[in-house]
XYZ file of C-alpha atoms in Angstrom:
592
model
C 93.710 114.396 86.876
C 93.940 118.106 86.200
C 92.635 119.167 82.797
C 93.829 122.341 81.105
C 90.876 122.707 78.731
C 87.802 124.305 80.272
C 84.535 122.487 79.666
C 82.908 125.662 78.359
C 85.643 125.893 75.722
C 85.216 122.236 74.778
C 81.489 122.869 74.301
C 82.324 125.714 71.905
C 84.675 123.504 69.900
C 82.077 120.729 69.759
C 79.561 123.229 68.361
C 81.950 124.729 65.836
C 82.157 128.088 67.596
C 85.831 127.767 68.554
C 88.594 126.325 66.355
C 90.107 122.998 67.316
C 93.860 122.652 67.921
C 94.101 119.261 66.194
C 91.663 117.554 63.845
C 92.087 113.902 62.874
C 90.142 113.266 59.685
C 89.059 110.208 57.765
C 90.260 107.473 60.102
C 88.434 104.462 61.514
C 87.879 105.288 65.170
C 88.130 102.319 67.534
C 85.124 102.946 69.776
C 86.066 100.761 72.731
C 82.803 101.641 74.479
C 80.518 100.151 71.827
C 82.987 97.740 70.270
C 82.702 99.327 66.795
C 85.073 100.716 64.202
C 83.533 103.940 62.851
C 84.749 106.361 60.185
C 84.699 109.619 62.124
C 86.545 112.857 62.721
C 88.147 113.656 66.079
C 88.647 117.225 67.265
C 91.125 118.004 70.038
C 91.336 121.226 71.999
C 94.287 121.785 74.320
C 94.595 118.486 76.257
C 91.099 117.077 75.702
C 88.845 115.618 73.036
C 86.029 117.999 72.141
C 84.206 116.213 69.338
C 83.907 112.760 67.740
C 81.619 112.418 64.740
C 81.074 112.840 61.013
C 80.678 116.644 60.950
C 83.372 119.155 60.109
C 84.610 121.314 62.974
C 85.914 124.872 63.060
C 89.600 125.312 62.239
C 91.958 128.236 61.761
C 95.496 128.783 60.552
C 96.876 127.262 63.752
C 94.881 124.041 63.574
C 96.890 120.884 62.836
C 95.011 118.728 60.343
C 95.941 115.040 60.393
C 94.869 112.859 57.490
C 94.112 109.444 58.957
C 92.732 107.888 55.778
C 93.419 104.153 55.854
C 94.377 104.239 59.524
C 92.766 103.198 62.800
C 92.371 105.835 65.489
C 92.744 104.166 68.853
C 92.935 105.273 72.475
C 96.467 105.224 73.875
C 97.491 101.965 75.500
C 97.542 101.576 79.288
C 99.946 99.455 81.337
C 98.253 98.924 84.726
C 101.166 97.112 86.399
C 104.615 98.503 85.524
C 107.951 98.203 87.300
C 110.062 101.168 86.110
C 113.299 99.926 87.648
C 114.544 96.953 85.581
C 117.925 98.598 84.839
C 115.947 101.343 83.061
C 114.488 104.221 85.079
C 111.136 106.067 84.857
C 112.450 108.560 82.304
C 114.217 106.097 80.004
C 111.268 103.684 80.191
C 108.837 106.441 79.200
C 111.131 107.525 76.371
C 110.947 103.994 74.985
C 107.311 102.990 75.488
C 105.530 106.264 74.682
C 106.448 106.070 70.954
C 105.112 102.483 71.063
C 101.684 103.840 71.968
C 101.609 103.335 75.744
C 100.428 106.717 76.950
C 99.658 105.665 80.542
C 101.755 103.577 82.941
C 100.886 102.690 86.524
C 104.088 102.073 88.398
C 105.334 100.172 91.414
C 107.221 102.398 93.882
C 109.113 99.662 95.771
C 112.772 100.611 95.430
C 112.101 104.325 95.314
C 110.333 104.103 98.670
C 112.924 101.736 100.160
C 115.745 104.162 99.386
C 114.063 107.563 99.564
C 111.447 107.140 102.263
C 108.121 108.968 101.959
C 109.532 112.479 101.575
C 112.016 111.602 98.846
C 109.438 109.538 96.993
C 106.927 112.372 97.172
C 109.508 114.752 95.674
C 110.252 112.272 92.874
C 106.557 112.015 92.035
C 106.295 115.785 91.821
C 109.360 116.074 89.579
C 108.130 113.357 87.233
C 104.969 115.351 86.538
C 107.018 116.882 83.741
C 107.186 113.556 81.914
C 105.137 113.277 78.723
C 102.269 110.818 79.034
C 100.422 109.832 82.192
C 102.621 108.452 84.971
C 100.753 107.017 87.974
C 101.887 105.062 91.021
C 100.960 102.143 93.238
C 102.529 102.274 96.715
C 103.911 99.233 98.474
C 102.716 98.292 101.922
C 105.582 95.873 102.628
C 108.788 94.877 100.852
C 109.461 91.649 98.960
C 111.706 90.302 101.732
C 111.269 90.911 105.429
C 114.158 92.796 107.020
C 114.897 94.204 110.486
C 112.953 97.419 110.901
C 110.671 96.824 107.906
C 107.452 97.663 109.744
C 108.971 100.891 111.057
C 110.088 101.887 107.556
C 106.627 101.204 106.103
C 104.916 103.492 108.591
C 101.092 103.250 108.371
C 100.478 106.993 108.623
C 103.084 107.821 105.988
C 101.616 105.220 103.628
C 98.154 106.680 104.119
C 99.435 110.171 103.328
C 101.016 108.909 100.103
C 97.668 107.360 99.157
C 96.155 110.839 99.235
C 98.352 111.997 96.331
C 96.548 112.389 93.009
C 99.266 110.432 91.179
C 98.852 107.452 93.515
C 95.951 105.336 92.298
C 96.237 102.524 94.827
C 98.330 100.065 96.765
C 100.879 97.843 95.034
C 101.028 94.069 95.020
C 101.725 92.290 98.309
C 104.009 89.572 96.999
C 103.994 87.924 100.434
C 100.282 87.174 100.076
C 100.160 84.760 103.059
C 100.216 87.910 105.207
C 96.831 88.797 103.708
C 95.583 85.248 104.107
C 96.483 85.502 107.801
C 94.659 88.835 108.121
C 97.687 90.978 108.944
C 96.109 93.999 110.741
C 98.342 96.664 109.183
C 97.770 95.394 105.657
C 94.023 94.918 106.047
C 93.540 98.303 107.729
C 95.601 100.144 105.108
C 93.782 98.383 102.286
C 90.489 99.454 103.841
C 91.743 103.052 103.955
C 92.727 102.861 100.289
C 89.338 101.489 99.261
C 87.490 104.176 101.199
C 89.537 106.717 99.241
C 88.459 105.180 95.936
C 91.862 103.623 95.248
C 92.563 100.186 93.777
C 94.357 97.342 95.564
C 96.745 95.559 93.247
C 97.264 91.878 94.031
C 99.847 89.120 93.704
C 98.654 85.573 94.410
C 101.208 83.284 92.766
C 100.439 79.663 93.641
C 97.299 80.556 95.581
C 94.585 77.880 95.429
C 90.956 78.681 94.631
C 89.961 78.193 98.276
C 92.697 80.483 99.555
C 91.858 83.049 96.868
C 88.532 83.531 98.647
C 90.388 84.906 101.678
C 92.576 87.143 99.501
C 89.516 88.568 97.785
C 87.852 89.172 101.147
C 90.967 91.047 102.331
C 90.169 93.735 99.758
C 92.475 92.865 96.846
C 91.072 94.176 93.561
C 93.125 92.317 90.961
C 95.753 89.701 90.211
C 98.243 89.224 87.363
C 99.847 85.983 88.579
C 97.668 83.349 86.872
C 99.815 81.218 84.571
C 97.077 78.969 83.152
C 93.647 79.656 81.714
C 92.113 77.742 84.636
C 93.907 79.863 87.230
C 92.805 83.024 85.437
C 89.223 81.757 85.431
C 89.390 81.202 89.195
C 90.369 84.825 89.725
C 87.718 86.091 87.359
C 84.984 84.025 89.010
C 85.918 85.398 92.436
C 85.434 88.981 91.253
C 89.090 89.911 90.814
C 90.141 91.991 87.860
C 92.358 89.571 85.968
C 95.482 90.804 84.179
C 96.822 88.422 81.536
C 100.617 88.517 81.594
C 103.165 88.105 78.833
C 106.608 89.116 80.032
C 110.291 88.307 79.837
C 110.098 86.093 82.910
C 106.612 84.700 82.236
C 105.682 84.649 78.510
C 102.278 83.187 79.383
C 99.995 84.267 76.526
C 99.990 81.030 74.476
C 98.425 79.220 77.446
C 96.542 81.877 79.352
C 94.865 83.464 76.323
C 92.740 80.307 76.078
C 90.633 81.965 78.767
C 89.248 84.049 75.916
C 89.714 81.969 72.777
C 88.398 78.669 74.211
C 86.475 79.397 77.400
C 84.701 82.379 75.787
C 84.402 84.328 79.035
C 83.293 87.926 79.264
C 86.355 90.136 78.854
C 84.972 93.196 80.637
C 87.166 92.608 83.703
C 90.285 91.421 81.877
C 93.359 93.566 81.344
C 96.902 92.828 80.151
C 100.378 93.496 81.522
C 104.029 93.041 80.624
C 104.871 93.080 84.371
C 108.260 94.789 84.269
C 110.133 92.913 81.531
C 113.864 93.174 81.067
C 115.092 95.824 78.599
C 115.889 93.337 75.841
C 112.324 92.045 75.859
C 110.880 95.529 75.364
C 113.412 96.243 72.622
C 112.458 93.105 70.687
C 108.849 92.353 71.717
C 107.452 95.779 72.537
C 105.430 96.937 75.520
C 101.610 97.042 75.597
C 101.661 97.195 71.801
C 103.324 93.787 71.940
C 100.558 92.431 74.172
C 97.868 93.539 71.730
C 99.849 92.176 68.808
C 100.407 88.803 70.497
C 96.787 88.491 71.653
C 95.476 89.059 68.125
C 98.050 86.648 66.710
C 96.696 83.998 69.121
C 93.081 84.493 68.043
C 91.686 87.375 70.115
C 89.563 89.769 68.014
C 91.349 93.105 67.472
C 88.613 95.128 69.159
C 88.684 92.865 72.223
C 92.444 93.183 72.465
C 92.214 96.969 72.188
C 89.533 97.105 74.870
C 91.680 95.083 77.290
C 94.593 97.464 76.670
C 92.541 100.657 77.044
C 89.067 101.017 78.542
C 89.237 97.874 80.665
C 92.471 99.016 82.278
C 91.106 102.539 82.768
C 87.917 101.196 84.347
C 89.873 98.946 86.706
C 92.013 101.919 87.747
C 88.871 104.064 88.220
C 90.246 106.501 85.649
C 87.745 105.791 82.871
C 86.143 109.208 83.275
C 89.428 110.662 82.021
C 91.291 108.125 79.869
C 90.828 104.824 78.069
C 88.607 105.851 75.164
C 88.058 108.344 72.374
C 85.041 110.371 73.436
C 84.174 114.015 74.115
C 85.586 115.253 77.404
C 88.265 112.575 77.752
C 91.946 113.433 77.796
C 93.350 113.373 74.276
C 95.499 110.236 74.425
C 95.216 109.001 70.841
C 97.343 106.771 68.612
C 97.135 106.210 64.868
C 97.596 102.592 63.806
C 98.364 101.764 60.183
C 96.946 98.261 60.672
C 95.438 95.855 63.186
C 98.274 93.350 62.879
C 101.460 95.038 64.040
C 99.745 97.660 66.238
C 102.774 99.914 65.853
C 101.556 103.536 65.877
C 102.646 105.998 63.249
C 101.576 108.893 65.495
C 101.116 109.253 69.250
C 99.178 112.077 70.876
C 99.213 112.432 74.648
C 97.172 115.052 76.488
C 96.621 116.882 73.213
C 100.261 117.091 72.122
C 101.964 115.112 69.376
C 104.654 113.318 71.371
C 105.933 110.697 68.886
C 105.942 109.978 65.173
C 107.012 106.756 63.437
C 108.586 105.376 66.589
C 110.562 108.533 67.378
C 109.980 110.513 70.560
C 109.279 114.200 69.886
C 108.429 115.389 73.388
C 111.194 116.737 75.644
C 112.206 114.731 78.714
C 112.701 116.372 82.110
C 116.222 116.714 83.481
C 116.190 114.783 86.737
C 118.862 114.981 89.433
C 118.471 111.431 90.704
C 120.748 112.052 93.703
C 118.468 114.617 95.293
C 115.988 112.015 96.587
C 118.311 109.458 98.130
C 118.111 109.191 101.905
C 120.414 106.156 102.193
C 124.091 106.091 101.266
C 125.152 103.232 98.973
C 127.526 101.678 101.532
C 128.310 102.502 105.151
C 131.620 100.655 105.428
C 135.043 100.832 103.816
C 135.468 98.729 100.689
C 138.603 97.135 102.180
C 136.377 95.157 104.505
C 135.273 93.176 101.432
C 138.805 91.750 101.053
C 138.115 89.258 103.851
C 137.501 85.963 102.036
C 135.627 84.588 105.062
C 132.689 86.728 103.937
C 132.230 84.428 100.944
C 133.036 80.955 102.280
C 130.221 78.726 103.509
C 130.741 77.396 107.082
C 131.031 73.602 107.182
C 132.572 72.522 110.488
C 131.092 69.007 110.329
C 132.081 67.402 107.001
C 130.126 64.242 107.774
C 126.902 66.295 107.592
C 125.459 67.222 104.159
C 125.055 70.883 103.224
C 121.723 72.290 101.958
C 122.153 73.799 98.481
C 119.691 75.899 96.467
C 119.335 74.253 93.053
C 117.653 76.330 90.378
C 114.774 74.521 88.660
C 113.914 77.591 86.576
C 114.818 81.263 86.444
C 113.389 81.909 89.895
C 112.286 78.613 91.479
C 114.805 76.657 93.533
C 114.689 73.360 95.358
C 116.647 72.149 98.344
C 119.259 69.443 97.760
C 121.543 67.969 100.375
C 125.134 67.819 99.129
C 128.101 66.022 100.652
C 131.109 68.357 100.569
C 134.615 68.235 101.955
C 135.654 70.803 104.530
C 138.814 72.904 104.705
C 139.481 74.995 107.817
C 135.806 74.759 108.746
C 134.476 75.925 105.370
C 132.875 73.985 102.500
C 135.253 73.196 99.639
C 133.632 73.503 96.186
C 136.792 73.023 94.124
C 135.821 69.498 93.018
C 132.157 70.294 92.384
C 131.579 72.106 89.052
C 128.251 73.881 89.023
C 128.209 74.717 92.728
C 128.889 78.309 93.711
C 129.199 80.287 96.910
C 126.664 83.061 97.484
C 126.769 85.808 100.100
C 124.337 88.632 100.810
C 126.218 91.430 102.547
C 124.406 94.282 104.253
C 125.160 97.708 102.824
C 125.638 98.914 106.386
C 128.300 96.241 106.880
C 126.596 94.658 109.881
C 125.702 91.143 108.643
C 126.257 88.568 105.936
C 123.943 85.718 104.896
C 125.365 82.729 103.007
C 124.256 79.952 100.685
C 125.515 77.446 98.147
C 123.884 77.601 94.726
C 123.487 74.855 92.164
C 122.638 75.245 88.467
C 123.023 79.013 88.596
C 126.012 78.639 86.301
C 128.778 76.106 85.730
C 131.736 78.286 86.533
C 131.879 81.948 87.562
C 134.979 83.219 89.303
C 133.103 86.061 90.954
C 130.198 88.426 90.469
C 128.507 91.016 92.638
C 125.182 92.767 92.281
C 123.043 95.261 94.143
C 120.333 94.411 91.620
C 118.199 92.153 93.822
C 115.032 92.563 95.798
C 116.877 93.655 98.977
C 119.392 95.898 97.095
C 122.017 94.663 99.537
C 125.291 93.376 98.054
C 124.772 89.920 96.534
C 128.065 88.154 95.729
C 128.263 84.853 93.812
C 131.184 82.790 92.584
C 133.629 79.908 92.782
C 136.737 81.842 93.834
C 136.498 83.998 97.003
C 139.294 86.313 95.822
C 137.378 87.040 92.595
C 134.169 87.473 94.577
C 135.955 90.031 96.725
C 137.237 91.871 93.664
C 133.732 92.038 92.153
C 132.226 93.198 95.447
C 134.825 95.952 95.830
C 134.211 97.197 92.309
C 130.455 97.421 92.916
C 131.241 99.290 96.147
C 133.369 101.762 94.162
C 130.547 102.317 91.643
C 128.001 102.948 94.394
C 125.883 100.059 93.145
C 125.657 97.890 90.069
C 126.641 94.509 88.655
C 130.198 93.252 88.028
C 131.436 89.900 86.717
C 135.105 88.960 87.209
C 136.716 86.161 85.202
C 140.392 85.314 84.893
C 141.319 88.197 87.167
C 139.650 90.862 85.033
C 136.187 92.406 84.817
C 134.182 91.063 81.855
C 130.988 92.950 82.755
C 130.611 96.262 84.550
C 127.153 97.775 84.889
C 126.981 100.917 87.048
C 123.591 101.242 88.747
C 124.035 104.221 91.058
C 120.318 104.942 91.334
C 119.177 102.753 94.275
C 121.536 100.030 93.066
C 118.877 98.977 90.546
C 118.806 101.572 87.761
C 120.985 103.503 85.389
C 120.747 107.279 85.464
C 120.959 107.416 81.670
C 117.901 108.727 79.812
C 118.740 106.436 76.899
C 116.855 103.153 76.943
C 119.515 101.736 74.637
C 121.972 101.838 77.536
C 119.769 99.555 79.597
C 119.361 97.190 76.636
C 123.103 97.016 76.105
C 123.779 96.381 79.787
C 121.194 93.606 79.919
C 122.378 91.888 76.752
C 126.023 91.990 77.856
C 125.187 90.508 81.256
C 122.978 87.729 79.898
C 125.523 86.765 77.239
C 128.386 86.691 79.747
C 126.435 84.529 82.197
C 125.135 82.150 79.537
C 128.697 81.681 78.262
C 129.535 80.564 81.801
C 126.681 78.107 82.081
C 123.618 80.109 83.110
C 120.881 77.854 81.640
C 117.888 80.196 81.686
C 116.595 83.229 79.788
C 116.084 86.013 82.356
C 119.129 86.701 84.523
C 117.698 89.898 86.016
C 114.750 88.123 87.613
C 117.018 85.323 88.828
C 119.077 87.911 90.690
C 116.005 89.846 91.793
C 114.143 86.921 93.352
C 117.030 84.941 94.840
C 116.780 87.300 97.814
C 112.989 87.372 98.183
C 111.116 85.291 100.772
C 107.908 84.284 98.979
C 108.890 81.907 96.159
C 109.435 78.152 96.616
C 112.781 76.688 97.555
C 115.779 78.076 99.394
C 116.277 81.839 99.502
C 119.096 84.087 100.651
C 117.469 86.790 102.750
C 118.661 89.272 105.398
C 117.951 86.750 108.155
C 120.009 83.996 106.528
C 119.501 80.936 104.311
C 115.724 80.454 104.338
C 113.642 77.386 103.474
C 110.359 78.911 102.322
C 108.310 75.712 102.431
C 109.358 74.885 105.982
C 109.450 78.536 107.104
C 112.854 77.794 108.622
C 116.195 79.591 108.719
C 118.769 76.903 107.901
C 121.844 79.095 108.425
C 121.346 82.367 110.291
C 123.051 85.510 109.020
C 126.362 86.271 110.727
C 127.148 89.532 112.445
C 130.176 91.081 110.781
C 131.190 93.876 113.111
C 134.812 94.901 113.078
C 136.259 91.394 113.260
C 136.680 91.134 109.495
C 138.081 94.624 108.992
C 141.588 94.696 107.548
């Protein structure tokens, strides 16, 4: 991290020989190093803290004096595991969470890298340096669903060069953790390179047993955020992994997992917290890292412990504690003023020595980003008229005496295989007499293949919907009526990416997501909230029984969660590691 303030100047401010730029007086400083609350003054010069103590410091007519009487002066919050692509984008996410006190986010680069490649991603990182706050990255080593050419796209040398960037603090989660368990040479070698460079190795070990966790830890993984019980979290902690407690829109785990602290009384030195990329509505209503601290304290965690997990612990894990995570001389001036230790909603946010937000309102300017300049892949490489062919959406069923495997949703993201007896018309499954069953097709953006499935308990009745918001960012089409599915798919094609729901021959939801097919280009976070709420309401009205539609769409096309999945290779049974229905080549045969 590059500091503007010179250390010689900071020494002069600390000794009263140079005036401070900002002085915070009379507040209770949360010393996350010692675990104390101390009534002290804090002097800031340029982007750094110069003095913390009871003495007065030199000021002049330009010095900003902040009266913090009755307030708590805390380090800015740190999110060590962010996903800045859940309809919102890096700019709109920052605009929302910075006034909530999160001054540092560490962000997954998955869809940026998939669509931009290394050069476009590098340019994006450079342009986002103009964002207020601290914006760091974790780089993916593989995608969340294997696809033809994946290992060529994730070139080892290019990944290693990205790891050399100052903004890149480590490697991102390998959601397909069995690759690590099997000792995949590319992953293990790249992780070793990252560790030699002093970078962290973020982990993802959902469903991994204690015995298998040993192998994951040996592979070089530094942390995991996927524990959903206190016992699972304890396993990770005991094996030396930094353990991030998660409370998110998909997994609101705190009531159970916080027992690791409140009942098991473990040391919290290697525990952090994460919201793990929640949907926009969750952030709007529950907050970001401020919400984690608030919820932890509500559930019995001491306020100082909660603050430490959200600040110095995260900074130490990220190997950034020399620069951020605490209020001490020489650290970057990321400071928030908290009126109380209940709501944890800051009245003032200072980042790198500048007042960037007050009373929940962003004051800092946002950079103007031309999102189109990075894209190396066109949204679609075929004419939209090709999507008129209803055969793209019908499930092949030439032998009606044989049951069809259907993916039944047990939860937002977990499915199970059920064999269903269905009639056949012209060699395709007929769902007309089966409410609750829907066709699903995953169509390649290059127009070369289509993978198909039948879904159960996704919704009761949807004429047609289409979405590029999924882990492959290919065109996912779901519905009961192939003509409506075609209409939704064509509309998404016209928008260059997004989500569309068609009902009764008309669009009831249209969400343009031109940026990688996952994100709006709007700097307003409110736009993402509105899009999310409209989509969830429309789907729930049509029988969607769960609470997080975005993660249902996202993970239907992954290849690492239990049940049946719709991936680029076809309908995939994860447990059996078997393709049940291979993807079809499209070619020109379906062109109109």
